[in-house]
Amino acid sequence: MRPAVRSVLRQLEDATGALTLDVQGHEVPVTNLAKPLWPGQTKRDLLVYLARISPALLPHLAARPVFVTRYPNGIAGKSFYQKVWDDPPPFVKSVRIWSSDNDEARDYLLCDNLATLLWLGQQAALELHVWFSSTSPGRDARSLGTRYGASEASLERSRLNYPDFMVFDLDPYQYSGREGRGAEPELYRPAFKRARRLA
């Protein structure tokens, strides 16, 4: 286990209220650690989980703009998407990207370090959505532009307009027959097995 992760886990060990985490020299205030986010799981549990998986997760998030789905009152409460932040802490990196919706450049977060990942956990960002393209050159994008915020045309010519991976979203959308009228399908093992076989 990496020293930074071990340090965070030690700091969170018996925490239930609020504290300021020391994460590789960065101060990350966390509050309401006993707040339930899932049945039987608290915000503290989320932060512990994020710290533990950070060595595997951060390389997949690095250099990719990220937006999140936040659940301030847990998965049973209302959620909302957040793409831009008014005043992120100094350890949070960002990239300026042209927004055709707003007809201006806006700062989008990059989740490139453990402190940022834990800060997003503090915000109850339970879903992390990264772009399928990256600001880093990669093997195929060395000649592509890096002016993401100058205009829509410059964004289209940039690395961020050229994805370097794709995702297949396979939903086992089959009803079990026990759902209420108009309800979403419940977990139905035969449908899940079929989706696994397809994958």
PDB file of N, CA, C and O in Angstrom, residues 81-133:
ATOM      1  N   TYR A  81     -25.913  16.781 -11.904  1.00  0.00           N
ATOM      2  CA  TYR A  81     -24.635  16.785 -12.607  1.00  0.00           C
ATOM      3  C   TYR A  81     -23.904  18.083 -12.304  1.00  0.00           C
ATOM      4  O   TYR A  81     -24.525  19.133 -12.169  1.00  0.00           O
ATOM      5  N   GLN A  82     -22.590  17.997 -12.239  1.00  0.00           N
ATOM      6  CA  GLN A  82     -21.788  19.208 -12.100  1.00  0.00           C
ATOM      7  C   GLN A  82     -20.580  19.103 -13.010  1.00  0.00           C
ATOM      8  O   GLN A  82     -19.808  18.147 -12.927  1.00  0.00           O
ATOM      9  N   LYS A  83     -20.461  20.094 -13.908  1.00  0.00           N
ATOM     10  CA  LYS A  83     -19.343  20.122 -14.853  1.00  0.00           C
ATOM     11  C   LYS A  83     -18.287  21.145 -14.476  1.00  0.00           C
ATOM     12  O   LYS A  83     -17.112  20.942 -14.719  1.00  0.00           O
ATOM     13  N   VAL A  84     -18.720  22.276 -13.963  1.00  0.00           N
ATOM     14  CA  VAL A  84     -17.778  23.341 -13.607  1.00  0.00           C
ATOM     15  C   VAL A  84     -17.955  23.698 -12.138  1.00  0.00           C
ATOM     16  O   VAL A  84     -19.030  23.503 -11.568  1.00  0.00           O
ATOM     17  N   TRP A  85     -16.888  24.197 -11.539  1.00  0.00           N
ATOM     18  CA  TRP A  85     -16.874  24.526 -10.109  1.00  0.00           C
ATOM     19  C   TRP A  85     -16.427  25.962  -9.966  1.00  0.00           C
ATOM     20  O   TRP A  85     -15.504  26.414 -10.655  1.00  0.00           O
ATOM     21  N   ASP A  86     -17.061  26.675  -9.055  1.00  0.00           N
ATOM     22  CA  ASP A  86     -16.743  28.095  -8.879  1.00  0.00           C
ATOM     23  C   ASP A  86     -15.357  28.332  -8.295  1.00  0.00           C
ATOM     24  O   ASP A  86     -14.613  29.152  -8.779  1.00  0.00           O
ATOM     25  N   ASP A  87     -15.014  27.597  -7.247  1.00  0.00           N
ATOM     26  CA  ASP A  87     -13.768  27.902  -6.553  1.00  0.00           C
ATOM     27  C   ASP A  87     -13.140  26.626  -5.993  1.00  0.00           C
ATOM     28  O   ASP A  87     -13.144  26.406  -4.783  1.00  0.00           O
ATOM     29  N   PRO A  88     -12.596  25.774  -6.860  1.00  0.00           N
ATOM     30  CA  PRO A  88     -11.985  24.549  -6.340  1.00  0.00           C
ATOM     31  C   PRO A  88     -10.704  24.866  -5.571  1.00  0.00           C
ATOM     32  O   PRO A  88     -10.090  25.912  -5.775  1.00  0.00           O
ATOM     33  N   PRO A  89     -10.289  23.970  -4.687  1.00  0.00           N
ATOM     34  CA  PRO A  89      -9.046  24.181  -3.939  1.00  0.00           C
ATOM     35  C   PRO A  89      -7.828  24.253  -4.872  1.00  0.00           C
ATOM     36  O   PRO A  89      -7.885  23.774  -6.003  1.00  0.00           O
ATOM     37  N   PRO A  90      -6.732  24.815  -4.397  1.00  0.00           N
ATOM     38  CA  PRO A  90      -5.546  24.993  -5.248  1.00  0.00           C
ATOM     39  C   PRO A  90      -4.939  23.689  -5.776  1.00  0.00           C
ATOM     40  O   PRO A  90      -4.282  23.696  -6.807  1.00  0.00           O
ATOM     41  N   PHE A  91      -5.142  22.571  -5.089  1.00  0.00           N
ATOM     42  CA  PHE A  91      -4.547  21.315  -5.556  1.00  0.00           C
ATOM     43  C   PHE A  91      -5.332  20.687  -6.711  1.00  0.00           C
ATOM     44  O   PHE A  91      -4.877  19.720  -7.317  1.00  0.00           O
ATOM     45  N   VAL A  92      -6.501  21.223  -7.028  1.00  0.00           N
ATOM     46  CA  VAL A  92      -7.318  20.689  -8.119  1.00  0.00           C
ATOM     47  C   VAL A  92      -6.857  21.319  -9.425  1.00  0.00           C
ATOM     48  O   VAL A  92      -6.878  22.539  -9.585  1.00  0.00           O
ATOM     49  N   LYS A  93      -6.443  20.483 -10.363  1.00  0.00           N
ATOM     50  CA  LYS A  93      -6.029  20.965 -11.681  1.00  0.00           C
ATOM     51  C   LYS A  93      -7.264  21.094 -12.563  1.00  0.00           C
ATOM     52  O   LYS A  93      -8.254  20.386 -12.381  1.00  0.00           O
ATOM     53  N   SER A  94      -7.164  21.996 -13.536  1.00  0.00           N
ATOM     54  CA  SER A  94      -8.276  22.161 -14.469  1.00  0.00           C
ATOM     55  C   SER A  94      -7.725  22.436 -15.864  1.00  0.00           C
ATOM     56  O   SER A  94      -6.535  22.702 -16.039  1.00  0.00           O
ATOM     57  N   VAL A  95      -8.609  22.354 -16.838  1.00  0.00           N
ATOM     58  CA  VAL A  95      -8.262  22.656 -18.217  1.00  0.00           C
ATOM     59  C   VAL A  95      -9.372  23.535 -18.789  1.00  0.00           C
ATOM     60  O   VAL A  95     -10.548  23.315 -18.527  1.00  0.00           O
ATOM     61  N   ARG A  96      -8.979  24.552 -19.522  1.00  0.00           N
ATOM     62  CA  ARG A  96      -9.951  25.485 -20.111  1.00  0.00           C
ATOM     63  C   ARG A  96     -10.410  24.925 -21.447  1.00  0.00           C
ATOM     64  O   ARG A  96      -9.602  24.681 -22.339  1.00  0.00           O
ATOM     65  N   ILE A  97     -11.744  24.734 -21.575  1.00  0.00           N
ATOM     66  CA  ILE A  97     -12.327  24.112 -22.766  1.00  0.00           C
ATOM     67  C   ILE A  97     -13.474  24.980 -23.276  1.00  0.00           C
ATOM     68  O   ILE A  97     -14.287  25.466 -22.494  1.00  0.00           O
ATOM     69  N   TRP A  98     -13.529  25.126 -24.601  1.00  0.00           N
ATOM     70  CA  TRP A  98     -14.603  25.897 -25.215  1.00  0.00           C
ATOM     71  C   TRP A  98     -15.939  25.189 -24.999  1.00  0.00           C
ATOM     72  O   TRP A  98     -16.050  23.986 -25.195  1.00  0.00           O
ATOM     73  N   SER A  99     -16.944  25.929 -24.582  1.00  0.00           N
ATOM     74  CA  SER A  99     -18.294  25.406 -24.397  1.00  0.00           C
ATOM     75  C   SER A  99     -19.204  26.056 -25.422  1.00  0.00           C
ATOM     76  O   SER A  99     -19.466  27.259 -25.348  1.00  0.00           O
ATOM     77  N   SER A 100     -19.691  25.280 -26.384  1.00  0.00           N
ATOM     78  CA  SER A 100     -20.592  25.849 -27.386  1.00  0.00           C
ATOM     79  C   SER A 100     -21.939  26.202 -26.757  1.00  0.00           C
ATOM     80  O   SER A 100     -22.644  27.077 -27.248  1.00  0.00           O
ATOM     81  N   ASP A 101     -22.297  25.541 -25.652  1.00  0.00           N
ATOM     82  CA  ASP A 101     -23.548  25.867 -24.959  1.00  0.00           C
ATOM     83  C   ASP A 101     -23.506  27.289 -24.392  1.00  0.00           C
ATOM     84  O   ASP A 101     -24.516  27.991 -24.399  1.00  0.00           O
ATOM     85  N   ASN A 102     -22.358  27.691 -23.880  1.00  0.00           N
ATOM     86  CA  ASN A 102     -22.214  29.012 -23.261  1.00  0.00           C
ATOM     87  C   ASN A 102     -21.492  30.003 -24.162  1.00  0.00           C
ATOM     88  O   ASN A 102     -21.360  31.167 -23.817  1.00  0.00           O
ATOM     89  N   ASP A 103     -20.969  29.508 -25.293  1.00  0.00           N
ATOM     90  CA  ASP A 103     -20.229  30.337 -26.241  1.00  0.00           C
ATOM     91  C   ASP A 103     -19.051  31.043 -25.565  1.00  0.00           C
ATOM     92  O   ASP A 103     -18.791  32.228 -25.781  1.00  0.00           O
ATOM     93  N   GLU A 104     -18.348  30.274 -24.720  1.00  0.00           N
ATOM     94  CA  GLU A 104     -17.162  30.785 -24.029  1.00  0.00           C
ATOM     95  C   GLU A 104     -16.360  29.603 -23.497  1.00  0.00           C
ATOM     96  O   GLU A 104     -16.855  28.477 -23.443  1.00  0.00           O
ATOM     97  N   ALA A 105     -15.138  29.876 -23.103  1.00  0.00           N
ATOM     98  CA  ALA A 105     -14.297  28.840 -22.498  1.00  0.00           C
ATOM     99  C   ALA A 105     -14.638  28.718 -21.017  1.00  0.00           C
ATOM    100  O   ALA A 105     -14.925  29.721 -20.352  1.00  0.00           O
ATOM    101  N   ARG A 106     -14.614  27.479 -20.515  1.00  0.00           N
ATOM    102  CA  ARG A 106     -14.897  27.223 -19.099  1.00  0.00           C
ATOM    103  C   ARG A 106     -13.835  26.257 -18.564  1.00  0.00           C
ATOM    104  O   ARG A 106     -13.245  25.496 -19.317  1.00  0.00           O
ATOM    105  N   ASP A 107     -13.617  26.319 -17.259  1.00  0.00           N
ATOM    106  CA  ASP A 107     -12.638  25.438 -16.631  1.00  0.00           C
ATOM    107  C   ASP A 107     -13.296  24.131 -16.229  1.00  0.00           C
ATOM    108  O   ASP A 107     -14.283  24.135 -15.493  1.00  0.00           O
ATOM    109  N   TYR A 108     -12.744  23.019 -16.706  1.00  0.00           N
ATOM    110  CA  TYR A 108     -13.199  21.682 -16.357  1.00  0.00           C
ATOM    111  C   TYR A 108     -12.137  21.018 -15.495  1.00  0.00           C
ATOM    112  O   TYR A 108     -10.935  21.189 -15.727  1.00  0.00           O
ATOM    113  N   LEU A 109     -12.573  20.265 -14.515  1.00  0.00           N
ATOM    114  CA  LEU A 109     -11.639  19.618 -13.590  1.00  0.00           C
ATOM    115  C   LEU A 109     -10.897  18.469 -14.241  1.00  0.00           C
ATOM    116  O   LEU A 109     -11.416  17.778 -15.114  1.00  0.00           O
ATOM    117  N   LEU A 110      -9.690  18.249 -13.723  1.00  0.00           N
ATOM    118  CA  LEU A 110      -8.914  17.046 -14.000  1.00  0.00           C
ATOM    119  C   LEU A 110      -8.693  16.373 -12.653  1.00  0.00           C
ATOM    120  O   LEU A 110      -8.264  17.018 -11.700  1.00  0.00           O
ATOM    121  N   CYS A 111      -8.988  15.108 -12.555  1.00  0.00           N
ATOM    122  CA  CYS A 111      -8.792  14.388 -11.288  1.00  0.00           C
ATOM    123  C   CYS A 111      -7.465  13.644 -11.384  1.00  0.00           C
ATOM    124  O   CYS A 111      -7.423  12.454 -11.691  1.00  0.00           O
ATOM    125  N   ASP A 112      -6.386  14.383 -11.145  1.00  0.00           N
ATOM    126  CA  ASP A 112      -5.035  13.862 -11.350  1.00  0.00           C
ATOM    127  C   ASP A 112      -4.307  13.479 -10.073  1.00  0.00           C
ATOM    128  O   ASP A 112      -3.146  13.084 -10.133  1.00  0.00           O
ATOM    129  N   ASN A 113      -4.951  13.636  -8.902  1.00  0.00           N
ATOM    130  CA  ASN A 113      -4.231  13.317  -7.674  1.00  0.00           C
ATOM    131  C   ASN A 113      -5.203  12.843  -6.593  1.00  0.00           C
ATOM    132  O   ASN A 113      -6.420  13.038  -6.702  1.00  0.00           O
ATOM    133  N   LEU A 114      -4.659  12.236  -5.574  1.00  0.00           N
ATOM    134  CA  LEU A 114      -5.453  11.679  -4.488  1.00  0.00           C
ATOM    135  C   LEU A 114      -6.251  12.761  -3.763  1.00  0.00           C
ATOM    136  O   LEU A 114      -7.412  12.547  -3.404  1.00  0.00           O
ATOM    137  N   ALA A 115      -5.663  13.922  -3.561  1.00  0.00           N
ATOM    138  CA  ALA A 115      -6.369  15.002  -2.867  1.00  0.00           C
ATOM    139  C   ALA A 115      -7.641  15.391  -3.621  1.00  0.00           C
ATOM    140  O   ALA A 115      -8.705  15.582  -3.021  1.00  0.00           O
ATOM    141  N   THR A 116      -7.555  15.501  -4.947  1.00  0.00           N
ATOM    142  CA  THR A 116      -8.734  15.851  -5.752  1.00  0.00           C
ATOM    143  C   THR A 116      -9.787  14.758  -5.667  1.00  0.00           C
ATOM    144  O   THR A 116     -10.980  15.039  -5.526  1.00  0.00           O
ATOM    145  N   LEU A 117      -9.372  13.509  -5.739  1.00  0.00           N
ATOM    146  CA  LEU A 117     -10.314  12.393  -5.656  1.00  0.00           C
ATOM    147  C   LEU A 117     -11.063  12.412  -4.328  1.00  0.00           C
ATOM    148  O   LEU A 117     -12.286  12.253  -4.283  1.00  0.00           O
ATOM    149  N   LEU A 118     -10.354  12.655  -3.238  1.00  0.00           N
ATOM    150  CA  LEU A 118     -10.998  12.704  -1.920  1.00  0.00           C
ATOM    151  C   LEU A 118     -11.872  13.944  -1.778  1.00  0.00           C
ATOM    152  O   LEU A 118     -12.935  13.894  -1.152  1.00  0.00           O
ATOM    153  N   TRP A 119     -11.459  15.062  -2.365  1.00  0.00           N
ATOM    154  CA  TRP A 119     -12.278  16.270  -2.344  1.00  0.00           C
ATOM    155  C   TRP A 119     -13.596  16.017  -3.079  1.00  0.00           C
ATOM    156  O   TRP A 119     -14.666  16.424  -2.611  1.00  0.00           O
ATOM    157  N   LEU A 120     -13.537  15.308  -4.205  1.00  0.00           N
ATOM    158  CA  LEU A 120     -14.773  14.962  -4.917  1.00  0.00           C
ATOM    159  C   LEU A 120     -15.640  14.025  -4.070  1.00  0.00           C
ATOM    160  O   LEU A 120     -16.862  14.142  -4.061  1.00  0.00           O
ATOM    161  N   GLY A 121     -15.002  13.105  -3.339  1.00  0.00           N
ATOM    162  CA  GLY A 121     -15.749  12.247  -2.422  1.00  0.00           C
ATOM    163  C   GLY A 121     -16.438  13.057  -1.341  1.00  0.00           C
ATOM    164  O   GLY A 121     -17.583  12.779  -0.975  1.00  0.00           O
ATOM    165  N   GLN A 122     -15.769  14.063  -0.828  1.00  0.00           N
ATOM    166  CA  GLN A 122     -16.375  14.954   0.175  1.00  0.00           C
ATOM    167  C   GLN A 122     -17.602  15.644  -0.405  1.00  0.00           C
ATOM    168  O   GLN A 122     -18.568  15.900   0.301  1.00  0.00           O
ATOM    169  N   GLN A 123     -17.593  15.913  -1.698  1.00  0.00           N
ATOM    170  CA  GLN A 123     -18.725  16.560  -2.368  1.00  0.00           C
ATOM    171  C   GLN A 123     -19.841  15.563  -2.693  1.00  0.00           C
ATOM    172  O   GLN A 123     -20.808  15.915  -3.354  1.00  0.00           O
ATOM    173  N   ALA A 124     -19.686  14.302  -2.245  1.00  0.00           N
ATOM    174  CA  ALA A 124     -20.644  13.228  -2.556  1.00  0.00           C
ATOM    175  C   ALA A 124     -20.783  13.034  -4.056  1.00  0.00           C
ATOM    176  O   ALA A 124     -21.872  12.788  -4.574  1.00  0.00           O
ATOM    177  N   ALA A 125     -19.654  13.141  -4.757  1.00  0.00           N
ATOM    178  CA  ALA A 125     -19.620  12.862  -6.191  1.00  0.00           C
ATOM    179  C   ALA A 125     -19.503  11.348  -6.351  1.00  0.00           C
ATOM    180  O   ALA A 125     -18.412  10.799  -6.393  1.00  0.00           O
ATOM    181  N   LEU A 126     -20.638  10.683  -6.416  1.00  0.00           N
ATOM    182  CA  LEU A 126     -20.647   9.221  -6.443  1.00  0.00           C
ATOM    183  C   LEU A 126     -20.420   8.668  -7.831  1.00  0.00           C
ATOM    184  O   LEU A 126     -20.059   7.505  -7.982  1.00  0.00           O
ATOM    185  N   GLU A 127     -20.661   9.465  -8.858  1.00  0.00           N
ATOM    186  CA  GLU A 127     -20.384   9.038 -10.235  1.00  0.00           C
ATOM    187  C   GLU A 127     -19.356   9.983 -10.836  1.00  0.00           C
ATOM    188  O   GLU A 127     -19.561  11.195 -10.848  1.00  0.00           O
ATOM    189  N   LEU A 128     -18.277   9.421 -11.320  1.00  0.00           N
ATOM    190  CA  LEU A 128     -17.230  10.202 -11.985  1.00  0.00           C
ATOM    191  C   LEU A 128     -17.307   9.882 -13.473  1.00  0.00           C
ATOM    192  O   LEU A 128     -17.170   8.718 -13.873  1.00  0.00           O
ATOM    193  N   HIS A 129     -17.538  10.899 -14.289  1.00  0.00           N
ATOM    194  CA  HIS A 129     -17.656  10.722 -15.734  1.00  0.00           C
ATOM    195  C   HIS A 129     -16.476  11.423 -16.399  1.00  0.00           C
ATOM    196  O   HIS A 129     -16.377  12.649 -16.330  1.00  0.00           O
ATOM    197  N   VAL A 130     -15.604  10.671 -17.013  1.00  0.00           N
ATOM    198  CA  VAL A 130     -14.458  11.287 -17.691  1.00  0.00           C
ATOM    199  C   VAL A 130     -14.675  11.262 -19.198  1.00  0.00           C
ATOM    200  O   VAL A 130     -15.379  10.419 -19.722  1.00  0.00           O
ATOM    201  N   TRP A 131     -14.044  12.219 -19.862  1.00  0.00           N
ATOM    202  CA  TRP A 131     -14.085  12.254 -21.323  1.00  0.00           C
ATOM    203  C   TRP A 131     -13.360  11.022 -21.850  1.00  0.00           C
ATOM    204  O   TRP A 131     -12.469  10.466 -21.201  1.00  0.00           O
ATOM    205  N   PHE A 132     -13.703  10.616 -23.037  1.00  0.00           N
ATOM    206  CA  PHE A 132     -13.043   9.477 -23.680  1.00  0.00           C
ATOM    207  C   PHE A 132     -11.777   9.920 -24.409  1.00  0.00           C
ATOM    208  O   PHE A 132     -11.124   9.131 -25.066  1.00  0.00           O
ATOM    209  N   SER A 133     -11.448  11.185 -24.287  1.00  0.00           N
ATOM    210  CA  SER A 133     -10.224  11.716 -24.873  1.00  0.00           C
ATOM    211  C   SER A 133      -9.400  12.339 -23.751  1.00  0.00           C
ATOM    212  O   SER A 133      -9.886  12.554 -22.648  1.00  0.00           O
TER     213      SER A 133
END
